[in-house]
Amino acid sequence: MMIELKEINKDYHLGLETVHALRGVDLNIDNNEYVAIMGPSGSGKSTLMNLLGCLDTPSSGLYMLNGSDVSDMDDNALAEIRNREIGFVFQNFNLLPRASALHNVELPLIYNGTPSSKRRDLAEEALTKVGLKDRMHHRPNELSGGQRQRVAVARALVNNPSIILADEPTGNLDTRTGDEIMDLFETLHDNGNTIILVTHEEYIAEHSDRIIRLRDGRVERDEAV
Amino acid sequence: MRMTGTEFGEGVRIAFQALKANRLRSILTTLGILIGVVVVTVIISVIQGLNTYVSGELSALGTDNVYVSQYPWMITSWEEWLKVRNRPKIESRHFEFIKEYTTLAQAVAPEVATRRTVKYRDEDLNNVIIYGTTEDYMVLSDAMPEYGRFFNEAEIHQRRNVCVIGWEVADALYKNKDPIGERIKISGQSFFILGVMEKRGQLFDFSMDNNVMMPYTVFQKVFGKHRSLEIQAKAVSPDAVEDLKSELEELMRRARGLRVSEDNNFNINQQSQLLDTYKSVTQVLWIVLIGIGSIALLVGGIGIMNIMLVSVTERTREIGIRKALGAKRQVILWQFLVESMFISSIGVILGMLISIGFAMIIKQASPIPVDISAWVAFLGIGFTVSIGIFFGLYPASKAAKLDPIEALRYE
Ligand SMILES: Nc1ncnc2c1ncn2[C@@H]1O[C@H](COP(=O)(O)OP(=O)(O)O)[C@@H](O)[C@H]1O
Ligand SMILES: [Mg+2]
C-alpha cells in the first residue's frame, strides 16, 4: 500500500476555539490509483491534501507513506520526503515569476542535488512530455494559463515522485484548457503515476477511478467511479 | 549544516537575481554600508597615522634623554600651575654639580635659549633661536657639525665669543660662501663661526636648523643670567634611564640642599611623558570618533536588515514554493544570507577602495602618514561577514522558519 492513513485527526486552534478540520480519517491509496477528493467548502479537502503532501503533520493518527511513518517527522525530513515522493500541482500554478519554465521545472532537482547537466536533460524531458519543449525559455508571464499549469505539471513529474497531488488544478482555467490538463493527467495515469486531485466539479472527478467524498472532516463516501 | 553544491549555487543565483531585480534599493543599501566603512577605516587610519607621526617626531627628542627642568613639560591644570610657578630657576651651578657627580649619564649639557635677530653684513635673519650649551649637545641631540667643529671645553671656560650655526642660518646668511671663520652679529656682539651643523629637519612645524649654538657661559655673559637652564642628560644605556632619573633627582635635591620633608622644586622630564600625555589626551577623542564611525556602520547594518525583511516579505510565496518542492530550512537561510552578505561585501569593498583613496589624499596633503594597514583591511573583511550575517540572520531565519502552507497562501 502506498498511502495508509489511520485515525487521522487535524485540529486548528484559533484562540480558545478548536476547529476539527479532520476527524478520524482512515484511508488507503494504492500505487497507480487515480483518486478524486470532493466535498463542500470547509469539509477538509485542503487540510487532507496538505497532510498527504507532507506540508503538515496530523494532530493525531498514523500516516504511512511508502512504508515509512511520516506523521512525526521534523521540518527537514518532511522537506526531503516532499522532494522525493510528492509532485504538487496547485490551483494558482505557483511558479517562480522571474525564472524560465526550464528553471521552474529544475527546482525540485536542485533541492536533491542533481548535477546541472543531468538536471537540464530531465527538465527538458518533462517539458517535452507536457508539450512545452518549444516554450522552455519563456517566463510564466509569457505563457497562457494552460501552459503555466503544464509547466507546473512538468515540475511535479520531473523528480519521478510516488504521488502527484493536485489541488483544484483546473480551478483557474477555462473549460477547454482544463480538459487539456485533465487529458494530461490521464496520460500520466496511463504511464503508471499515482494521482490524487481535489475538485468540486463532478465532471472533473469523473476522470478519476475513485471518488472520496468528505463532509465535516470525515470520509462520507468512498467509491469507485 | 548539510547542503549540496547545487543548493549552494541556487542560493547564490537567487541572491543575485533578487539584487538585480531591485537595483536601486540594493545600491542605496550598499551605500549605507559603504559610508559606514569609509568613516570607520578613515578614522582608524588617521588615528594610527597621527600616532605614528607624533611618536616619530617625539623620538627626535631622544628616547633615552632625561631633562631636569624648572617646570613640568605638560601643565594640565591651573592648580598645577599655581603650585609650580614660584619655583626657583635652574642655574649653572646646578648643572656643574650634576656634571661632576653623575655616574649614569654619558652626556650632560645645559640648555638655555632665546630668540634673536642675527646679522651678517647687510643680511638679517629674524627669530633665530640662540642656544647656550656645551659640547655634549652633540651627543644629546645626536647631531654633528657638517663643516668645521663644535666649541670645546676651553672655549666654554674662557667665555670666548664663538658659535656653531644651524644649517638654515648658514644657507640664509652666507649663501655660497663658506661661513667658517666668518663672523655673525647677535645683540650687538660679534661671534666667530667654528662650524655649521648638519641638517636636522623639523620637529612638527618647528625647524631644528634655524639656530645658533654658543657656550652657555657666553650666553649668560651676553643675555644675562635671569633665564632658567634646562639640564639634559643621556643615560649610559637604555636600561639605565630609570636609574638615571633617580640619580638626577637625588643630585638636584643635594645641589639645592632640599630637606627630606621638602618636595622637589624641579621636574624630571622625559620624551615618553609627552607621548603618554599625548596618548591620554587623545584617547578619549579616539573613542568618541570610533564610536561615531561605528554608529555609521550600525546604521548601514540596520539598512541591510530592513531591506532583507522587506525582501523576505515580498518573497513569502516564493519561499513557500521552494519549501513545498523540498528546500530545507538551511537552504532558504543560506539564500537570504548570501543576499545580505553580498550587499555588505560590495559596500565594504567599495568602502575600502574609497578609504584608500582618502588615505592617499590625506598623506599627500599633510605630514601624517595615513595608510590602510593590513589589519584594518582584515577588520573590513570581518565587518563584511559579521554585518552581513548579523543583520541578515534575523530576516533569513524568519524566512527559513516560514510555514510552507501559509507562505503558499500569502498574496
Ligand atoms: N490554518 C488554519 N487555521 C485555522 N483553521 C483552519 C486552517 N486551515 C483550515 N482551517 C479550517 O479547517 C476546516 C477545513 O478547511 P479546508 O481543509 O481548507 O477545507 P476545504 O479545502 O475543503 O475548503 C475549515 O473549517 C477551515 O476554516
Ligand atoms: Mg480548499
XYZ file of C-alpha atoms and ligand atoms in Angstrom:
664
model
C 0.000 0.000 0.000
C 1.390 3.370 -0.961
C -0.637 5.563 1.393
C -2.139 4.435 4.668
C -3.995 6.879 6.915
C -5.216 5.573 10.283
C -7.435 7.588 12.607
C -6.100 10.887 11.335
C -7.221 13.989 13.224
C -6.243 17.527 12.465
C -7.200 20.336 14.819
C -6.620 24.032 14.399
C -6.632 26.236 17.441
C -7.993 29.697 16.975
C -7.687 31.349 20.377
C -9.901 29.297 22.707
C -11.787 27.692 19.851
C -10.677 24.424 18.287
C -11.570 23.626 14.686
C -11.618 19.906 13.952
C -10.646 20.008 10.287
C -10.244 16.226 10.027
C -11.906 13.738 12.373
C -10.733 10.147 12.323
C -9.922 9.748 8.657
C -8.955 6.227 7.569
C -7.797 5.895 4.027
C -5.711 3.600 1.854
C -4.494 4.529 -1.579
C -2.621 2.122 -3.752
C 0.043 2.539 -6.366
C -1.208 3.877 -9.716
C -4.624 4.809 -8.390
C -6.370 7.895 -9.724
C -8.348 9.399 -6.880
C -10.550 12.494 -6.699
C -11.348 14.105 -3.383
C -14.623 16.016 -3.286
C -16.688 17.788 -0.700
C -18.246 21.115 0.167
C -16.161 24.085 1.088
C -14.665 23.735 4.569
C -15.024 19.978 4.602
C -11.274 19.438 4.994
C -10.103 18.746 1.434
C -7.141 21.122 1.523
C -6.206 20.007 5.013
C -6.122 16.415 3.828
C -4.077 17.353 0.767
C -1.571 19.221 2.920
C -1.161 16.166 5.124
C -0.854 13.810 2.165
C 1.703 16.193 0.652
C 3.720 16.268 3.876
C 3.373 20.029 4.108
C 1.876 19.468 7.548
C 1.608 16.723 10.150
C -1.576 15.364 11.753
C -2.586 16.252 15.317
C -3.005 12.526 15.929
C -3.141 9.335 13.910
C -0.728 7.491 11.686
C 0.390 8.315 8.153
C 2.459 5.681 6.415
C 3.875 6.741 3.058
C 5.630 4.004 1.102
C 6.183 2.087 4.302
C 7.670 4.904 6.373
C 5.890 6.760 9.136
C 5.773 10.435 8.268
C 3.316 11.533 10.973
C 6.014 12.765 13.314
C 8.840 13.902 11.078
C 10.566 17.231 11.533
C 10.699 20.074 9.033
C 13.824 18.980 7.206
C 12.838 15.329 6.984
C 9.451 16.360 5.585
C 11.184 18.584 3.029
C 13.174 15.597 1.863
C 10.056 13.410 1.622
C 8.214 16.126 -0.318
C 11.106 16.418 -2.689
C 11.357 12.688 -3.310
C 7.781 11.424 -3.061
C 5.426 14.261 -3.926
C 4.711 16.320 -7.014
C 2.426 19.291 -6.387
C 0.084 20.946 -8.864
C -1.647 24.000 -7.407
C -4.763 25.843 -8.449
C -2.803 29.064 -8.951
C 0.231 27.335 -10.555
C 2.754 28.676 -8.008
C 5.577 29.125 -10.463
C 8.525 31.429 -9.753
C 7.691 34.528 -11.809
C 11.271 35.546 -12.607
C 12.500 32.111 -13.614
C 12.141 30.470 -17.014
C 9.896 27.439 -17.465
C 13.023 25.327 -17.601
C 14.365 26.665 -14.327
C 10.992 26.253 -12.654
C 10.975 22.610 -13.663
C 14.565 22.174 -12.493
C 13.786 23.370 -8.958
C 12.919 20.008 -7.350
C 16.129 18.591 -8.847
C 18.149 21.453 -7.383
C 16.920 20.555 -3.931
C 18.094 16.972 -4.225
C 21.474 17.924 -5.588
C 21.147 16.641 -9.149
C 24.142 17.908 -11.118
C 23.315 20.680 -13.566
C 23.735 18.879 -16.895
C 21.539 15.983 -15.823
C 19.091 18.446 -14.318
C 18.671 20.172 -17.616
C 18.118 16.931 -19.500
C 15.476 15.759 -17.046
C 13.703 19.128 -17.053
C 13.678 19.231 -20.851
C 12.311 15.717 -20.941
C 9.498 16.628 -18.518
C 8.636 19.760 -20.515
C 8.568 17.673 -23.679
C 6.101 15.283 -22.036
C 3.689 18.155 -21.366
C 4.217 19.517 -24.874
C 6.166 22.651 -23.989
C 9.565 21.840 -25.452
C 9.477 24.987 -27.579
C 8.491 27.224 -24.645
C 11.105 26.259 -22.114
C 12.934 29.571 -22.062
C 9.758 31.571 -21.541
C 8.872 33.084 -18.232
C 5.466 32.332 -16.665
C 4.088 35.761 -17.661
C 4.896 34.947 -21.293
C 2.756 31.786 -21.141
C -1.002 31.219 -21.150
C -2.785 29.825 -18.110
C -2.938 26.342 -19.588
C 0.735 26.471 -20.476
C 1.616 27.606 -16.967
C -0.276 24.741 -15.458
C 1.545 22.404 -17.800
C 4.855 23.776 -16.597
C 3.623 23.063 -13.078
C 2.742 19.502 -14.101
C 6.189 19.075 -15.640
C 7.697 20.321 -12.387
C 5.571 17.810 -10.454
C 6.743 14.995 -12.723
C 10.386 15.762 -13.089
C 11.610 14.075 -9.956
C 9.587 10.945 -10.645
C 7.573 11.143 -7.407
C 5.324 8.462 -5.946
C 2.262 10.695 -5.965
C 1.071 13.677 -7.906
C -1.136 15.854 -5.732
C -3.317 18.388 -7.468
C -5.476 20.827 -5.521
C -8.154 22.143 -7.925
C -5.725 22.149 -10.848
C -8.358 23.383 -13.297
C -9.888 25.955 -10.952
C -8.203 28.883 -12.696
C -8.563 27.584 -16.240
C -11.360 27.763 -18.786
C -13.145 24.546 -19.595
C -11.221 23.775 -22.740
C -7.755 24.271 -21.186
C -8.971 22.482 -18.084
C -9.826 19.496 -20.267
C -6.358 19.587 -21.765
C -4.844 19.391 -18.296
C -7.180 16.540 -17.403
C -6.069 14.718 -20.554
C -2.520 15.211 -19.400
C -3.331 13.617 -16.038
C -4.993 10.794 -17.887
C -1.802 10.144 -19.812
C 0.309 10.308 -16.656
C -2.004 7.822 -15.009
C -1.758 5.505 -18.010
C 2.020 5.746 -17.689
C 1.850 4.422 -14.138
C 1.680 7.557 -11.968
C -0.464 7.799 -8.848
C -2.718 10.851 -8.937
C -4.779 12.439 -6.207
C -6.763 15.507 -7.090
C -9.136 17.783 -5.261
C -12.038 19.241 -7.169
C -15.580 20.328 -6.623
C -16.662 19.733 -10.208
C -18.326 16.397 -10.824
C -17.243 16.286 -14.462
C -13.601 16.691 -13.436
C -13.954 13.995 -10.790
C -15.390 11.696 -13.466
C -11.885 11.427 -14.941
C -10.705 9.536 -11.859
C -11.241 5.895 -10.905
C -12.314 6.549 -7.352
C -14.073 9.428 -5.603
C -13.651 10.126 -1.905
C -16.289 12.481 -0.511
C -15.564 14.440 2.630
C -18.044 16.153 4.951
C -17.185 17.930 8.178
C -13.752 16.384 8.287
C -14.968 12.824 7.822
C -14.980 10.476 4.857
C -18.631 10.386 3.879
C -18.357 8.124 0.881
C -15.515 6.352 -0.870
C -16.470 4.630 -4.096
C -15.166 3.578 -7.486
C -16.337 5.567 -10.469
C 24.656 22.167 8.162
C 24.375 19.823 5.238
C 23.886 21.374 1.850
C 24.739 20.226 -1.626
C 26.812 22.293 -4.008
C 23.759 22.605 -6.213
C 21.670 24.040 -3.392
C 24.519 26.378 -2.536
C 24.731 27.529 -6.136
C 20.993 28.110 -6.290
C 21.275 30.288 -3.172
C 23.883 32.441 -4.877
C 21.887 32.580 -8.105
C 18.700 33.655 -6.346
C 20.535 36.286 -4.353
C 22.000 37.839 -7.486
C 18.688 37.741 -9.275
C 16.990 39.468 -6.351
C 19.665 42.156 -6.263
C 19.341 42.727 -9.975
C 15.588 42.976 -9.751
C 15.795 45.615 -7.025
C 18.756 47.548 -8.306
C 18.103 50.963 -6.771
C 17.174 49.515 -3.414
C 20.334 47.406 -3.369
C 22.515 50.336 -4.356
C 21.092 52.536 -1.602
C 21.607 49.847 0.994
C 25.125 49.245 -0.237
C 25.738 52.973 0.036
C 24.786 52.867 3.712
C 27.406 50.217 4.406
C 29.949 51.956 2.195
C 29.665 55.200 4.146
C 29.995 53.354 7.424
C 33.099 51.544 6.237
C 34.714 54.718 4.916
C 34.050 56.581 8.149
C 35.441 53.767 10.290
C 38.509 52.932 8.230
C 39.474 56.531 7.558
C 39.116 57.418 11.226
C 41.109 54.406 12.377
C 43.792 55.004 9.772
C 44.100 58.707 10.547
C 44.401 57.906 14.229
C 47.065 55.326 13.510
C 48.900 57.691 11.201
C 48.738 60.530 13.673
C 50.057 58.312 16.443
C 52.915 57.126 14.270
C 53.665 60.701 13.283
C 53.632 62.073 16.809
C 55.725 59.309 18.317
C 58.134 59.533 15.389
C 58.528 63.270 15.904
C 58.838 62.943 19.645
C 61.576 60.362 19.306
C 63.674 63.210 17.889
C 63.815 64.439 21.463
C 65.833 61.341 22.277
C 64.127 58.297 23.664
C 66.616 57.873 26.493
C 67.231 61.541 27.199
C 66.214 62.837 30.589
C 65.608 66.515 31.283
C 65.860 68.339 34.600
C 63.531 71.320 34.164
C 62.090 74.130 36.208
C 58.523 73.168 35.274
C 56.771 70.040 34.099
C 56.508 69.881 30.310
C 52.802 69.431 30.449
C 50.807 71.507 32.872
C 47.267 70.283 32.669
C 45.518 72.415 35.292
C 45.516 75.887 36.741
C 46.098 74.434 40.227
C 49.214 72.715 38.990
C 50.497 75.954 37.565
C 49.855 77.801 40.820
C 51.843 75.125 42.616
C 54.901 75.323 40.358
C 55.021 78.936 39.226
C 57.206 80.164 42.108
C 59.886 77.548 41.645
C 63.485 78.773 41.652
C 65.243 78.723 38.309
C 67.885 76.184 37.463
C 71.329 77.751 37.462
C 74.784 76.958 36.131
C 75.954 75.677 39.495
C 73.229 73.012 39.472
C 74.424 71.845 36.088
C 78.018 71.862 37.181
C 77.177 69.896 40.308
C 75.308 67.257 38.347
C 78.027 67.037 35.728
C 80.580 66.467 38.430
C 78.774 63.719 40.288
C 76.661 61.829 37.783
C 77.685 58.227 37.118
C 74.856 57.098 34.890
C 74.904 59.818 32.223
C 77.154 59.510 29.207
C 76.487 63.174 28.376
C 75.093 66.123 30.317
C 74.541 69.590 28.940
C 72.644 72.683 29.989
C 70.297 74.363 27.601
C 69.144 77.942 27.708
C 67.594 79.677 24.780
C 66.314 82.950 23.400
C 65.161 84.271 20.045
C 67.153 86.992 18.342
C 67.797 88.595 15.020
C 71.207 87.613 13.685
C 73.211 89.612 11.169
C 75.968 89.134 8.677
C 76.987 92.318 6.897
C 73.742 93.691 5.393
C 71.816 90.456 5.765
C 69.354 89.968 8.645
C 67.669 86.816 9.819
C 64.851 87.143 12.345
C 63.637 84.794 15.033
C 66.709 82.639 15.181
C 66.950 80.517 18.296
C 70.159 81.096 20.237
C 71.172 78.195 22.448
C 73.653 78.236 25.297
C 75.053 74.759 25.857
C 78.222 72.637 25.936
C 79.891 70.204 23.557
C 77.745 67.383 24.980
C 74.943 68.970 22.978
C 76.178 66.882 20.032
C 75.578 63.620 21.859
C 72.286 64.732 23.348
C 70.764 65.914 20.101
C 72.500 63.275 18.024
C 73.800 65.907 15.600
C 77.317 66.697 14.407
C 78.791 69.665 12.574
C 78.652 69.204 8.809
C 81.602 71.556 8.371
C 84.117 72.833 10.896
C 83.852 71.864 14.536
C 81.860 72.377 17.703
C 83.214 74.591 20.505
C 85.273 72.882 23.219
C 85.656 72.984 26.983
C 88.406 75.575 26.892
C 86.278 77.958 24.873
C 83.396 77.429 27.274
C 85.662 78.069 30.213
C 87.247 81.139 28.718
C 83.903 82.537 27.570
C 85.073 83.031 24.027
C 82.638 84.577 21.559
C 82.435 81.511 19.361
C 79.448 79.683 17.909
C 78.196 76.925 15.659
C 75.362 77.851 13.310
C 72.423 75.824 12.116
C 72.115 74.767 8.519
C 69.332 77.238 7.692
C 71.236 80.178 9.133
C 74.260 79.270 7.039
C 72.114 78.970 3.980
C 70.283 82.244 4.540
C 73.184 84.497 5.524
C 76.230 83.081 3.781
C 74.716 81.722 0.553
C 77.623 80.352 -1.473
C 80.267 81.491 0.927
C 81.978 79.286 3.496
C 80.750 80.627 6.863
C 83.560 79.056 8.841
C 85.926 81.737 10.053
C 83.347 84.394 9.272
C 81.612 86.419 11.939
C 77.965 86.658 12.905
C 76.413 89.508 14.853
C 73.969 88.827 17.656
C 72.707 91.530 20.036
C 75.443 93.892 19.007
C 78.237 91.418 19.693
C 80.322 89.627 17.140
C 80.833 85.846 17.214
C 83.377 83.715 15.439
C 81.803 80.814 13.492
C 83.505 77.486 14.239
C 81.178 75.167 12.373
C 77.881 74.515 10.601
C 75.571 71.828 11.970
C 74.241 69.100 9.721
C 70.682 69.471 8.515
C 68.237 68.169 11.155
C 64.821 68.845 9.675
C 61.655 69.681 11.533
C 60.051 68.750 14.799
C 56.351 69.063 13.917
C 56.294 72.572 12.443
C 59.391 73.709 14.192
C 62.674 73.924 12.301
C 65.673 72.464 14.102
C 68.106 74.173 11.731
C 67.231 77.794 12.335
C 69.541 78.255 15.315
C 72.919 79.259 16.704
C 74.718 77.307 19.434
C 77.184 79.056 21.786
C 78.830 78.200 25.114
C 76.289 78.653 27.905
C 78.820 80.779 29.741
C 78.919 83.148 26.785
C 75.125 83.074 26.533
C 74.842 84.256 30.138
C 77.506 86.893 29.599
C 75.637 88.316 26.598
C 71.981 87.797 27.539
C 72.146 87.777 31.341
C 71.649 85.078 33.950
C 67.964 85.530 34.642
C 66.811 82.629 32.467
C 66.426 79.189 33.930
C 68.518 76.415 32.388
C 67.252 73.021 31.462
C 69.711 70.234 32.128
C 69.746 67.417 29.581
C 71.305 64.050 30.247
C 71.638 60.887 28.201
C 71.776 57.563 30.011
C 74.793 55.303 29.525
C 72.382 52.687 28.195
C 68.647 52.497 27.579
C 68.339 50.187 30.627
C 69.824 52.865 32.853
C 67.214 55.546 32.105
C 65.120 54.896 35.213
C 68.191 54.810 37.466
C 69.475 57.957 35.840
C 66.199 59.693 36.647
C 66.553 58.746 40.320
C 70.157 59.805 40.328
C 69.401 63.190 38.760
C 66.596 63.761 41.231
C 68.915 62.932 44.105
C 71.770 65.099 42.789
C 69.431 68.016 42.113
C 67.991 67.806 45.623
C 71.514 67.793 47.031
C 72.577 70.697 44.834
C 69.593 72.632 46.161
C 70.037 71.458 49.731
C 66.410 70.239 49.995
C 65.378 68.623 53.245
C 63.695 65.217 53.325
C 60.370 66.855 54.157
C 60.551 69.189 51.172
C 59.068 68.354 47.774
C 61.081 68.564 44.573
C 61.088 72.113 43.262
C 62.017 70.968 39.753
C 60.841 68.297 37.357
C 62.488 65.310 35.729
C 61.005 65.212 32.228
C 61.240 62.662 29.503
C 60.078 62.336 25.916
C 57.937 59.344 26.867
C 55.934 61.580 29.205
C 54.983 63.734 26.263
C 53.918 60.640 24.442
C 51.945 59.432 27.444
C 50.273 62.795 27.808
C 49.520 62.873 24.106
C 48.033 59.415 24.337
C 45.883 60.109 27.354
C 44.623 63.397 25.937
C 43.783 61.908 22.555
C 42.418 58.573 23.747
C 39.013 59.935 24.668
C 38.817 61.667 21.325
C 39.613 58.458 19.501
C 36.982 56.538 21.396
C 34.414 59.181 20.505
C 35.441 59.149 16.835
C 35.407 55.378 16.595
C 32.037 55.420 18.331
C 30.684 57.796 15.690
C 32.093 55.595 12.955
C 30.565 52.510 14.476
C 27.191 54.208 14.621
C 27.502 54.962 10.910
C 28.230 51.308 10.305
C 25.382 50.241 12.554
C 23.001 52.448 10.603
C 24.242 50.767 7.422
C 23.659 47.380 9.015
C 20.161 48.317 10.048
C 19.592 49.357 6.438
C 20.531 45.842 5.361
C 18.275 44.267 7.936
C 15.387 46.465 6.833
C 15.864 45.648 3.174
C 16.172 41.956 3.931
C 12.954 41.997 5.929
C 11.207 43.653 3.012
C 12.750 41.113 0.702
C 11.569 38.189 2.829
C 8.034 39.559 2.990
C 7.919 40.198 -0.743
C 9.102 36.698 -1.445
C 6.976 34.844 1.073
C 5.175 32.989 -1.667
C 8.426 32.121 -3.412
C 9.718 30.708 -0.138
C 6.547 28.644 0.167
C 7.018 27.255 -3.339
C 10.631 26.387 -2.698
C 9.799 24.693 0.578
C 6.959 22.709 -0.993
C 9.421 21.474 -3.609
C 11.833 20.272 -0.955
C 14.058 23.215 0.031
C 15.232 22.676 3.586
C 15.458 25.397 6.191
C 19.179 25.905 5.841
C 18.866 26.300 2.069
C 16.385 29.146 2.479
C 18.526 30.623 5.257
C 21.553 30.493 3.008
C 19.691 32.109 0.123
C 18.951 35.196 2.197
C 22.310 35.267 3.937
C 24.079 35.293 0.588
C 21.984 38.244 -0.416
C 22.789 40.269 2.696
C 26.454 39.269 2.649
C 26.661 40.256 -0.978
C 25.222 43.710 -0.294
C 27.543 44.224 2.648
C 30.617 42.908 0.870
C 30.076 45.220 -2.094
C 29.696 48.050 0.408
C 32.842 47.061 2.255
C 34.942 46.545 -0.876
C 33.939 49.878 -2.403
C 34.266 51.496 1.013
C 37.789 50.126 1.338
C 38.771 51.427 -2.084
C 37.384 54.867 -1.307
C 39.131 54.824 2.067
C 42.430 54.005 0.396
C 41.812 56.975 -1.888
C 41.126 59.228 1.086
C 44.228 57.925 2.838
C 46.343 58.781 -0.197
C 44.896 62.290 -0.344
C 45.495 62.913 3.354
C 49.008 61.554 3.053
C 49.735 63.928 0.175
C 48.197 66.959 1.824
C 49.543 66.531 5.351
C 52.644 65.181 7.099
C 50.538 62.425 8.650
C 51.457 59.006 7.236
C 47.925 57.638 6.764
C 47.903 54.074 5.481
C 45.165 51.476 5.376
C 47.077 48.801 7.198
C 46.578 45.093 6.751
C 44.719 44.717 9.999
C 42.276 47.455 9.040
C 41.665 45.586 5.798
C 41.150 42.361 7.748
C 38.820 44.247 10.015
C 36.917 45.206 6.880
C 36.560 41.613 5.811
C 35.445 40.778 9.323
C 32.897 43.580 9.133
C 31.531 42.261 5.853
C 30.971 38.823 7.152
C 29.667 39.893 10.517
C 27.404 42.696 9.307
C 26.064 40.517 6.522
C 25.473 37.648 8.900
C 24.376 39.650 11.914
C 21.865 41.834 10.144
C 20.900 39.196 7.612
C 20.439 36.365 10.070
C 17.199 37.526 11.632
C 15.383 38.113 8.320
C 16.878 34.939 6.858
C 15.850 32.777 9.781
C 12.408 34.336 9.638
C 12.245 33.185 6.031
C 13.625 29.749 6.844
C 11.027 29.159 9.541
C 8.030 30.139 7.427
C 5.274 27.574 7.375
C 5.026 26.400 3.742
C 1.225 26.221 3.773
C 0.842 29.772 4.996
C 3.590 31.016 2.735
C 1.845 29.460 -0.276
C -1.403 31.120 0.696
C 0.278 34.550 1.021
C -0.927 37.124 -1.502
N -4.645 27.330 9.144
C -5.883 27.177 9.611
N -6.196 27.702 10.803
C -7.437 27.537 11.301
N -8.415 26.887 10.710
C -8.187 26.311 9.514
C -6.891 26.445 8.902
N -6.906 25.792 7.719
C -8.171 25.289 7.621
N -8.922 25.592 8.682
C -10.307 25.213 8.934
O -10.401 23.822 8.773
C -11.576 23.465 8.079
C -11.204 22.725 6.808
O -10.601 23.622 5.912
P -10.058 23.207 4.472
O -9.270 21.949 4.620
O -9.378 24.357 3.884
O -11.407 22.902 3.698
P -11.652 22.834 2.126
O -10.342 22.823 1.449
O -12.404 21.574 1.950
O -12.477 24.013 1.803
C -12.305 24.763 7.809
O -13.263 24.937 8.806
C -11.241 25.806 7.904
O -11.786 27.009 8.365
Mg -9.604 24.151 -0.082
